[in-house]
Coordinates of C-alpha atoms (C1' of nucleotides) in Angstrom, one line a residue:
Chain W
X1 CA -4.1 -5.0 2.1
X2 CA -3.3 -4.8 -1.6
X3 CA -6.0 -4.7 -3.9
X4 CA -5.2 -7.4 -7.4
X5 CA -7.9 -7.0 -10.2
X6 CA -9.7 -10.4 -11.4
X7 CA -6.9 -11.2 -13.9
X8 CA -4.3 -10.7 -11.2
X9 CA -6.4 -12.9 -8.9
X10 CA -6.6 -15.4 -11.6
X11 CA -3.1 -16.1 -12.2
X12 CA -2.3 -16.5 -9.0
X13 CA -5.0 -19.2 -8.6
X14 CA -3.9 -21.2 -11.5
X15 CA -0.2 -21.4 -10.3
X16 CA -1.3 -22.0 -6.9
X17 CA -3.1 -25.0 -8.7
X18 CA -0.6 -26.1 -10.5
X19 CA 2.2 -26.1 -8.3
X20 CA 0.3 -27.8 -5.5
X21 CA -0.2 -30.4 -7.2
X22 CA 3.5 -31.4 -8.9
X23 CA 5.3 -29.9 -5.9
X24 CA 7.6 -27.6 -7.7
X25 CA 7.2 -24.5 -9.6
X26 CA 5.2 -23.9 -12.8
X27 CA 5.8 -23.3 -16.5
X28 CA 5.5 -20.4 -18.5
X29 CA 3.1 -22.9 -21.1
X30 CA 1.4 -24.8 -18.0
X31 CA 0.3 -21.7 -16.6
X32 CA -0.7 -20.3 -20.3
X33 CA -2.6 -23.9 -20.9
X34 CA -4.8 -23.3 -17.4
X35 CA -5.5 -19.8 -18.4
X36 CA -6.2 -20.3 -22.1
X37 CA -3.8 -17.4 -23.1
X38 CA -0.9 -16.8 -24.7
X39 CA 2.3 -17.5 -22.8
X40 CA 3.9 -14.1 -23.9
X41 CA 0.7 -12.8 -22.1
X42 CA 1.9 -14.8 -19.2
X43 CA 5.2 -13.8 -19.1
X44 CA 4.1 -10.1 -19.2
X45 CA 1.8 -10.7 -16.3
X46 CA 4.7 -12.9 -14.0
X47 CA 6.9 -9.4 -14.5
X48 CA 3.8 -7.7 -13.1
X49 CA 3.0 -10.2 -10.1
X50 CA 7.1 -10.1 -9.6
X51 CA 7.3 -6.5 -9.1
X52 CA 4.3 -7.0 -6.1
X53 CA 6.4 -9.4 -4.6
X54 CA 3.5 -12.0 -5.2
X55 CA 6.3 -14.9 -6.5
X56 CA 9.9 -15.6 -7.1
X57 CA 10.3 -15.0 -11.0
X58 CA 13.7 -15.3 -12.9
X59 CA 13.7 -15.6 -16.8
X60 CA 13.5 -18.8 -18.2
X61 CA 13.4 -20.7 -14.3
X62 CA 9.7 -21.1 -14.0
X63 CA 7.4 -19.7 -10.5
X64 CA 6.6 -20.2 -7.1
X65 CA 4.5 -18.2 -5.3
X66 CA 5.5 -16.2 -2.5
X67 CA 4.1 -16.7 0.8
X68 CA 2.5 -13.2 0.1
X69 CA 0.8 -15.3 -2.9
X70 CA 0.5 -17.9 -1.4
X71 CA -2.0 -16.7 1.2
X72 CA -3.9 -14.7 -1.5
X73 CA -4.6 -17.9 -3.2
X74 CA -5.6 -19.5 -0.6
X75 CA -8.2 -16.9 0.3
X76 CA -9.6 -17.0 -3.0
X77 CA -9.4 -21.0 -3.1
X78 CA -11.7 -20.7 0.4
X79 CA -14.0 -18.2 -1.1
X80 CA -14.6 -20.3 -4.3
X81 CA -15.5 -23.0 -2.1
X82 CA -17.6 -21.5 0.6
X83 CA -19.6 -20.1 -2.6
X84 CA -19.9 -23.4 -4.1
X85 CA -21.3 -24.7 -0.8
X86 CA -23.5 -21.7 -0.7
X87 CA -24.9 -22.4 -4.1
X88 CA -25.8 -26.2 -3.4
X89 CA -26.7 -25.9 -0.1
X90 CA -28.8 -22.9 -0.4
X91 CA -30.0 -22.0 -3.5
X92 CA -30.0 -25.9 -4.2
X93 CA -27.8 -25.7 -7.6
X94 CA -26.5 -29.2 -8.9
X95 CA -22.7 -29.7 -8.1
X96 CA -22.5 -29.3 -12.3
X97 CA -23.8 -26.1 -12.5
X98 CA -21.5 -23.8 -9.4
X99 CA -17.9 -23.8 -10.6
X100 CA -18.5 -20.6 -12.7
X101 CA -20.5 -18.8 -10.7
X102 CA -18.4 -19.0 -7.4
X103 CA -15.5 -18.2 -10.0
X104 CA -17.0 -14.8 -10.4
X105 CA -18.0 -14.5 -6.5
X106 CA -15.0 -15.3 -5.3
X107 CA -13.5 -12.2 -6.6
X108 CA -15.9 -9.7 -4.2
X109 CA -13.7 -7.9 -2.2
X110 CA -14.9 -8.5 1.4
X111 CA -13.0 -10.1 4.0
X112 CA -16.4 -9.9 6.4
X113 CA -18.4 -10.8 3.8
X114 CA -16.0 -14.4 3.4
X115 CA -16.3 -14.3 7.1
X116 CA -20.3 -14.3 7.7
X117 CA -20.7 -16.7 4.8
X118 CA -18.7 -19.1 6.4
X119 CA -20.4 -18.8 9.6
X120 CA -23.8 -19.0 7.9
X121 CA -22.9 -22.0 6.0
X122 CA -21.5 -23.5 9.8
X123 CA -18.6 -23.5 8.6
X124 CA -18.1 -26.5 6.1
X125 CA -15.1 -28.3 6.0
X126 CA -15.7 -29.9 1.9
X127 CA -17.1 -28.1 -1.3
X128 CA -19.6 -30.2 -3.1
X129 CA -17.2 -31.7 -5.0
X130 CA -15.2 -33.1 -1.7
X131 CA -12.9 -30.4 -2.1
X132 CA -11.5 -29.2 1.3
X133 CA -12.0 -25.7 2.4
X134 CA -9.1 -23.6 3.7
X135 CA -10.1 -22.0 7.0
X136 CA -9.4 -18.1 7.9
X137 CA -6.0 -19.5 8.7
X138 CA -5.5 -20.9 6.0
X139 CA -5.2 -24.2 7.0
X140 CA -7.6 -27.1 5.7
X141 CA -8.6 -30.9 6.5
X142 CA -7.0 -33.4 5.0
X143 CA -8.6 -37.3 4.6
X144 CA -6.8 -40.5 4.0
X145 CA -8.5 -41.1 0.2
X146 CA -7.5 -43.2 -2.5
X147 CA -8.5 -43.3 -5.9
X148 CA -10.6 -45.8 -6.5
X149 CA -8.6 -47.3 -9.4
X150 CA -6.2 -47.7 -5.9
X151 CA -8.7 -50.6 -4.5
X152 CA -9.1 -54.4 -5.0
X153 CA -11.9 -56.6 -5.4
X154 CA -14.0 -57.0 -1.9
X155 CA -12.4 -53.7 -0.8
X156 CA -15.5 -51.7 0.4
X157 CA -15.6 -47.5 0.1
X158 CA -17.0 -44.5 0.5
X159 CA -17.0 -42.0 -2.5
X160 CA -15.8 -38.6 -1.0
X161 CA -14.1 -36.6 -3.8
X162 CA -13.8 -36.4 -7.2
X163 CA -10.3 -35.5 -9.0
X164 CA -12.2 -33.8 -12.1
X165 CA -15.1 -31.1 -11.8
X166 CA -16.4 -30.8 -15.3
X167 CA -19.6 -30.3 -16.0
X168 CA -19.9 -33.5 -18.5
X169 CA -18.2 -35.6 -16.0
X170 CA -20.5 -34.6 -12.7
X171 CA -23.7 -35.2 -14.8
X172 CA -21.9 -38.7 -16.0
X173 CA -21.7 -39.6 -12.2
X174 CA -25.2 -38.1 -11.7
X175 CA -26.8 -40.4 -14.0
X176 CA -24.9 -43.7 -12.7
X177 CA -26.3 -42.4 -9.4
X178 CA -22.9 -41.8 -7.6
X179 CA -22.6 -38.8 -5.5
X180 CA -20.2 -37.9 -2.4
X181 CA -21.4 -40.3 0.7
X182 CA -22.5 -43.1 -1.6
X183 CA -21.2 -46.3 0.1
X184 CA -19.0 -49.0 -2.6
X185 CA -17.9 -52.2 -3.0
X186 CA -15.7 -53.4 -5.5
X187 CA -16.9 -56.7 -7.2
X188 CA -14.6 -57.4 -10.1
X189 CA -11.6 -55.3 -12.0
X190 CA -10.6 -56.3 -15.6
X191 CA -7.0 -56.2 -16.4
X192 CA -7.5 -55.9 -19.6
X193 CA -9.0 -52.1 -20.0
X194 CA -8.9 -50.8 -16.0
X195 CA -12.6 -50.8 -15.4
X196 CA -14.2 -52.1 -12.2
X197 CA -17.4 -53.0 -11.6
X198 CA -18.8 -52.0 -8.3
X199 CA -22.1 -52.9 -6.1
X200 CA -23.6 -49.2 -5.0
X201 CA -25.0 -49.3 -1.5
X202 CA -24.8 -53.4 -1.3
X203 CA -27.5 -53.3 -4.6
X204 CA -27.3 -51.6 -7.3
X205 CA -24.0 -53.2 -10.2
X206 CA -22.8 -50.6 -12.1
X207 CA -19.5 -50.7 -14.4
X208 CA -17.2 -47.6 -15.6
X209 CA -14.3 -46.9 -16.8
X210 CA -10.3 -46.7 -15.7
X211 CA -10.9 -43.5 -16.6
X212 CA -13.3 -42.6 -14.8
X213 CA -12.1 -44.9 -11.3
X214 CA -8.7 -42.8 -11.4
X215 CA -11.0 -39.2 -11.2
X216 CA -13.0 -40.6 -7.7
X217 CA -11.8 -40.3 -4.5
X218 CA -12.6 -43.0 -1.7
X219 CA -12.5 -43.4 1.7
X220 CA -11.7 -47.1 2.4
X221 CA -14.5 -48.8 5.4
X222 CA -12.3 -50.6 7.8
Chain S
X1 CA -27.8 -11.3 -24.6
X2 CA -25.9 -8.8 -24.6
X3 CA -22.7 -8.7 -22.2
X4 CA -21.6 -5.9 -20.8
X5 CA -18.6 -4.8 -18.7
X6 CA -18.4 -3.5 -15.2
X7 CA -18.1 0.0 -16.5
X8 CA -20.6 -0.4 -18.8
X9 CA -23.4 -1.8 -16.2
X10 CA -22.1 1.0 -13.5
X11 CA -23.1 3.8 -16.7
X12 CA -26.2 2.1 -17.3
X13 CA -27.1 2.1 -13.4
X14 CA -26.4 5.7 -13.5
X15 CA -28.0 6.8 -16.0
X16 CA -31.1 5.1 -14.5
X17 CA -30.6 6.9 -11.4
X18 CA -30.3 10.0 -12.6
X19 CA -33.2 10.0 -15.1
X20 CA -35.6 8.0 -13.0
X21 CA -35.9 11.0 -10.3
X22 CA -36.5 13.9 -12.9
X23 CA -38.1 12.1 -15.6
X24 CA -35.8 14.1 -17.7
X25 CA -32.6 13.1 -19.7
X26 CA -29.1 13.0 -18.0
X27 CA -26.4 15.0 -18.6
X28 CA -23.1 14.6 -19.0
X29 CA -21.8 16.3 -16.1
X30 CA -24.2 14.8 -13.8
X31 CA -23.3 11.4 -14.9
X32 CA -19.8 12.3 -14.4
X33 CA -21.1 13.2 -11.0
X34 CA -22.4 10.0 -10.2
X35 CA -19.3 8.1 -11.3
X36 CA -17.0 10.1 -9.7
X37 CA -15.1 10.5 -13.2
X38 CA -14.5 13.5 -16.1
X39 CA -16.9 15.0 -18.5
X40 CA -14.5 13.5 -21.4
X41 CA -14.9 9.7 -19.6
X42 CA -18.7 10.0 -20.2
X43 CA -18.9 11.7 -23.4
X44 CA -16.3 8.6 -24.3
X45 CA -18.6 6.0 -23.0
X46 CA -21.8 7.5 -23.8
X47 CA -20.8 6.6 -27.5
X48 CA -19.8 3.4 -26.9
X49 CA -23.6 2.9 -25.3
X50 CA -25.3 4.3 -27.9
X51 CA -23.1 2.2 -30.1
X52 CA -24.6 -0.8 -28.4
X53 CA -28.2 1.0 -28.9
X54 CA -28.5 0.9 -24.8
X55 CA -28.8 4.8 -25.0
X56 CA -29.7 7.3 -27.2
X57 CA -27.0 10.0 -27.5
X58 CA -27.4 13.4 -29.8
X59 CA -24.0 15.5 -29.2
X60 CA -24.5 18.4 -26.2
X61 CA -28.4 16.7 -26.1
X62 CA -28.0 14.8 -23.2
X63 CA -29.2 10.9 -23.0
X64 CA -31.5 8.7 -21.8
X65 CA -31.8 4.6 -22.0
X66 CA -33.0 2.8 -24.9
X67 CA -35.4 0.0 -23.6
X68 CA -32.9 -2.1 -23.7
X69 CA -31.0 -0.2 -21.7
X70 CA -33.8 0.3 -19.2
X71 CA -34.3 -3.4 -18.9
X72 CA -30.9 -4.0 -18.2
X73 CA -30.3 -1.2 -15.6
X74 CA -33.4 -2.5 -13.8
X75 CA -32.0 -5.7 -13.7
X76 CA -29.1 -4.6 -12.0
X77 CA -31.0 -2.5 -9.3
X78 CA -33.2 -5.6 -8.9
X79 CA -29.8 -7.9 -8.2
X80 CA -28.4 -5.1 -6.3
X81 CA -31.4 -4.9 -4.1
X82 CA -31.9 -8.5 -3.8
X83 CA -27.7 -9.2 -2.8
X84 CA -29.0 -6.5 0.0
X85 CA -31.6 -8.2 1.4
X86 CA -29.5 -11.5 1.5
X87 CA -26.9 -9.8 3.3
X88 CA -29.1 -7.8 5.9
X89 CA -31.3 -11.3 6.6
X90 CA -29.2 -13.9 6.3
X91 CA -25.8 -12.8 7.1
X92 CA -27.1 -10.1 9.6
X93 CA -25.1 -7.6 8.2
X94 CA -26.4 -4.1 9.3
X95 CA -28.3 -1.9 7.0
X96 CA -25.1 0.9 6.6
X97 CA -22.7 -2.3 5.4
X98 CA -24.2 -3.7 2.4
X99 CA -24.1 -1.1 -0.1
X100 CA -20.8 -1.7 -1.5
X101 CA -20.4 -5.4 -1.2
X102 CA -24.2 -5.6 -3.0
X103 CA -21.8 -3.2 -5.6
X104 CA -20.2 -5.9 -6.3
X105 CA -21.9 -8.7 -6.0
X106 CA -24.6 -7.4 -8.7
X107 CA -22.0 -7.5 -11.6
X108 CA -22.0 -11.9 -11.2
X109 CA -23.6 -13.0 -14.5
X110 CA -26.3 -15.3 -14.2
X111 CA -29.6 -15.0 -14.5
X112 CA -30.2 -18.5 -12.6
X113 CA -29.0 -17.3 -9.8
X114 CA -30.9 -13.9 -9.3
X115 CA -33.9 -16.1 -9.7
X116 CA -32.8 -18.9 -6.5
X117 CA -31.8 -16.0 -4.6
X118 CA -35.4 -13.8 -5.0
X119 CA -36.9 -17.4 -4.4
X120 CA -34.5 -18.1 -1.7
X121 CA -35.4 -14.7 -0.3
X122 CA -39.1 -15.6 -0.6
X123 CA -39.4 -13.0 -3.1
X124 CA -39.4 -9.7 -1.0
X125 CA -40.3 -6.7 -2.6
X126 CA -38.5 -4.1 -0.6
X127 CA -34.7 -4.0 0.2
X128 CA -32.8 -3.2 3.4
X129 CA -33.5 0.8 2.8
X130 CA -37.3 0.5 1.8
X131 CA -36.4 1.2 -2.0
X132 CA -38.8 -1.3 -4.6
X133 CA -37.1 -4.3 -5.7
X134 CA -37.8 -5.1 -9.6
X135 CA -39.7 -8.6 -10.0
X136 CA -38.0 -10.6 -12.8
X137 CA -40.6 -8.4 -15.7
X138 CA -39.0 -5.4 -14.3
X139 CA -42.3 -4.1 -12.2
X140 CA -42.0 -3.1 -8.5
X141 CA -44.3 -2.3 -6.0
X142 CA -45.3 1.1 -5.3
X143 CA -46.6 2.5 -1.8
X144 CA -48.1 5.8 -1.0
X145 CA -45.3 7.3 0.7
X146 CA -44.4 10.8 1.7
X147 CA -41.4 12.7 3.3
X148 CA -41.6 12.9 6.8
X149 CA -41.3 16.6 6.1
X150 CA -44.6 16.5 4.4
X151 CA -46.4 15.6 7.9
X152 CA -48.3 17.6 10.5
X153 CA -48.5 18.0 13.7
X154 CA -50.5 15.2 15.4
X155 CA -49.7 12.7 12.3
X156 CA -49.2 9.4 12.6
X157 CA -46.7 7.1 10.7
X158 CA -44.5 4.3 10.3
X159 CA -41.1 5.0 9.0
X160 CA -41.2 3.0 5.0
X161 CA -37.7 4.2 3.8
X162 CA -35.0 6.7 3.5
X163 CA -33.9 9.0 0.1
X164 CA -30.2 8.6 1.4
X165 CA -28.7 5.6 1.9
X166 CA -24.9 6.7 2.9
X167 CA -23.6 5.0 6.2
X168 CA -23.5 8.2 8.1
X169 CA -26.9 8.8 7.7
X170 CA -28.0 5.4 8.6
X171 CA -25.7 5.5 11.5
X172 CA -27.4 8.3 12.8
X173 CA -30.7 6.7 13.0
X174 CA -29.3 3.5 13.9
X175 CA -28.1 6.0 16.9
X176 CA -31.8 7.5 16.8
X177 CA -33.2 4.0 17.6
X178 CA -35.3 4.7 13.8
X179 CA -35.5 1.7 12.0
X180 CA -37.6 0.9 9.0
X181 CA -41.1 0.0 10.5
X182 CA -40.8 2.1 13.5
X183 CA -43.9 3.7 14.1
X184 CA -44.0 7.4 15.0
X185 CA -46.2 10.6 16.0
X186 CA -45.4 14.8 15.2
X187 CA -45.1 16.3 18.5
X188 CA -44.0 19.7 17.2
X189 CA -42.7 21.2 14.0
X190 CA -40.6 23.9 14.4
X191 CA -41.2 27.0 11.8
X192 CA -37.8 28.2 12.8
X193 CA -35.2 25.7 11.1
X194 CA -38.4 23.2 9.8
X195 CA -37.3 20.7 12.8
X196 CA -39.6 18.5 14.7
X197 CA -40.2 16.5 17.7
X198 CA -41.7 13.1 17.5
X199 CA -42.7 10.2 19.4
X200 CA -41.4 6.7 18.9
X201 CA -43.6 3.9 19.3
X202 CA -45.7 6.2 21.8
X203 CA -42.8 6.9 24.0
X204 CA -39.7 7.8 23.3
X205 CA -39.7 12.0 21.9
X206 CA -36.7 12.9 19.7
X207 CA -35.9 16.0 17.6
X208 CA -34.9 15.7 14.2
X209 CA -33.4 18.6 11.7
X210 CA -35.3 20.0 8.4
X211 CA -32.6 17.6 6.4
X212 CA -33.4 14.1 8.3
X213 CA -37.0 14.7 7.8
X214 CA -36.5 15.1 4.1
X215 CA -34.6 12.2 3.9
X216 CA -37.0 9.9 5.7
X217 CA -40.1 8.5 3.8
X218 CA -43.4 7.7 6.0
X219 CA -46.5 6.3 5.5
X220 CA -49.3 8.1 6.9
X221 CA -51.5 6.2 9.3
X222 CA -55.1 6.2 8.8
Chain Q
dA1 C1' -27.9 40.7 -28.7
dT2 C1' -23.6 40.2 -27.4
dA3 C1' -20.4 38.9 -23.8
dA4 C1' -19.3 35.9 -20.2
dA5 C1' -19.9 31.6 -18.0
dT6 C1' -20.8 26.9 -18.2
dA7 C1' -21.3 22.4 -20.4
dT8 C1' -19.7 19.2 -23.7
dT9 C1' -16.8 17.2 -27.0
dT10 C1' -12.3 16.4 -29.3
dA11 C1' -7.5 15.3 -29.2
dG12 C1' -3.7 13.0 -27.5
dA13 C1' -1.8 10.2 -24.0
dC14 C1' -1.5 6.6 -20.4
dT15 C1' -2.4 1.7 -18.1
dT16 C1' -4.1 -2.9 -18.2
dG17 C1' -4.5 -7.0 -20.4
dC18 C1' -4.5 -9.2 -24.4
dC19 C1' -2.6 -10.6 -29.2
dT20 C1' 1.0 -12.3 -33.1
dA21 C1' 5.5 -12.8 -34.9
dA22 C1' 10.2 -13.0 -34.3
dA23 C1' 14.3 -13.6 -31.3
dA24 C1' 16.7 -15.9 -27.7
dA25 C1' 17.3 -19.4 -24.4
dT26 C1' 17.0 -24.1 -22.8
dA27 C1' 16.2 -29.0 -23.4
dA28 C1' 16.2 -33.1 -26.3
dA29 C1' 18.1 -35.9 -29.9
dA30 C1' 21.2 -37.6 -33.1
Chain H
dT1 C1' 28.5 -32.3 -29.2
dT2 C1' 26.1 -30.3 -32.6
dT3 C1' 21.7 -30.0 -34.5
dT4 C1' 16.8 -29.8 -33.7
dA5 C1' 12.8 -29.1 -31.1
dT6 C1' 10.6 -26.8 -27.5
dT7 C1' 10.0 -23.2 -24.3
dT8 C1' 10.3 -18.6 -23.0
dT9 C1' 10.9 -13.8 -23.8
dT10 C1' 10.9 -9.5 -26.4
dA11 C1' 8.9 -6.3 -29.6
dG12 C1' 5.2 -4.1 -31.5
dG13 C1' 0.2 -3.5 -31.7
dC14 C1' -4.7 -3.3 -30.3
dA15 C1' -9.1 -2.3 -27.4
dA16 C1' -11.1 -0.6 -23.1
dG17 C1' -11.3 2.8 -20.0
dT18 C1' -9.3 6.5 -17.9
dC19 C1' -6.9 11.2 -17.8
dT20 C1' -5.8 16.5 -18.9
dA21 C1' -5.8 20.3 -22.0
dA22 C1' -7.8 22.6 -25.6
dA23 C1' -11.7 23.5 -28.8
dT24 C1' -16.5 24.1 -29.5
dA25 C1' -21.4 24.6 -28.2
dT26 C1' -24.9 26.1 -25.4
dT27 C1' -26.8 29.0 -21.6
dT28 C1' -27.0 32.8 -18.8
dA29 C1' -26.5 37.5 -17.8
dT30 C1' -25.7 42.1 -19.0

DNA sequence: ATAAATATTTAGACTTGCCTAAAAATAAAA
DNA sequence: TTTTATTTTTAGGCAAGTCTAAATATTTAT
């Protein structure tokens, strides 16, 4: 089992993300924007991850993991998550405040360590931010969600996900009361700026942003 | 607040070590010892510390911790200790596992979380091995212990820690059915090799070498 | 008290991961 | 299809942390 160092561990993770989303491989400047760097940095470290046959590199083509990476990421993608859940479960942290702290414990080296924690936390399926978890496999859940710029008036939902995880943006739902599991109905959407405004748990009226209705994912209610 | 790398904190922890058992100040070879490096590597990094006025550092003097220093190192032993108790209690890992994952796992930067964990934890004072974990001023219990070496026959103990914490060793008594808590009686000490015999919980009799007995801290029933 | 042994420091070099500036390749626009 | 803009790579350098070999200090032993 090869051993990467955080850096290492951290590019992979940031291609992984960025080609899982688009599909196809990612840019020398994409991967440079995630990780805040230089992109001759990057290219130096793509030689490196090359020559341990963790993606397909050829000058000036862009990457794609390899399946090698591609498990890697995973792992680390599962042990990010299973940390979050750990750190809102049990030590009762805010959704806000995790993300940098499991991004430092997700790089202990321990594949029984992953293992217990997963047990202890009974296995969860979604991070607190509706993320799903990979299993040991590798393989994770998938949901039939929609964003909920996606729904019309009368549609009803249930919030399960949100696209963003910033800090600013989870304290922004926190204080319009919206968290994963809150039940929705769509009253009205204005054509002429995107925003919607929606009847919380059949009372509360609240009203946000295009913006903010294209970073939620729903579950529709038959 | 300061921060520190890896290498810095593992020095620091060292250091601590080395100085907290003879009360004197550490040299460089013995600090290269600990961290399994060269004499040049410490001398190097000793600097660097002093630099950072977590040490103080006179050429062929030897060093010992600033207060600064002390408050960090004892910070780390306290996370260290604590990430061991979490991993013995709630993830029923065994007492000869943790070691290196707690290794780890106390480099994770944030105070917030040392303090949900100790509370999480119910703020336990000793870890896994018996050793003092630091309360969040740096103070830890003390106990009126002695080596189980230091006993005579016909005295009566329970079994409060152990000096060496390596997996052998704790595999041995695992083996020896002596766990921390185990309550015991000298049968016998042998002047030959400074063995003993003792009884377990009133039962049991085993015989333990000179060098298990040293490594063994009791407490003295009235 | 001097020689021999041991401990420590200096010097020089290597790797990882980062940087900036400049060159080269690719993509976009005229 | 050339020119222009953008992206990517190369080149050269820097700091952290490590190493070995050589120089220097300190301790121990004779």
């Amino acid at each position: 089992m090869e051993t990467l160092t955080q850096a290492e561990e951290n590019y992979l993770k940031a291609i992984f993300k960025i080609t899982e989303k688009e599909g196809k491989s990612a840019s020398t400047n994409a991967i440079a924007a995630v990780m805040n760097t230089s992109a001759a940095s990057v290219t130096d470290m793509l030689k490196r991850l090359a020559g341990k046959h963790l993606l397909h590199y050829e000058k000036h083509r862009g990457v794609a993991l390899s399946e090698r990476g591609n498990e890697l990421a995973t792992n680390l993608v599962r042990k990010h998550r299973l940390w979050e859940v750990f750190l809102v479960k049990m030590l009762d942290f805010s959704w806000d405040q995790v993300h940098d702290i499991a991004e430092q414990l997700e790089h202990v080296q321990s594949e029984e360590l992953v293992e217990r924690l997963d047990a202890y936390l009974e296995r969860p399926q979604f991070d607190p931010h509706g993320d799903p978890i990979p299993n040991a496999e590798g393989k994770m859940a998938t949901r039939k969600q929609v964003l909920l710029s996606a729904l019309a008036p009368g549609d009803a939902a249930l919030l399960v996900g949100v696209q963003e995880s910033t800090a600013t943006f989870l304290q922004y739902l926190d204080r319009m009361r919206l968290s994963l599991g809150t039940g929705l109905r769509v009253k009205e959407r204005f054509d002429y700026d995107g925003s919607m405004s929606i009847l919380l748990n059949g009372n509360e009226e609240i009203t946000i942003s295009h913006k903010v209705c294209e970073n939620l994912f729903v579950q529709k209610s038959k």
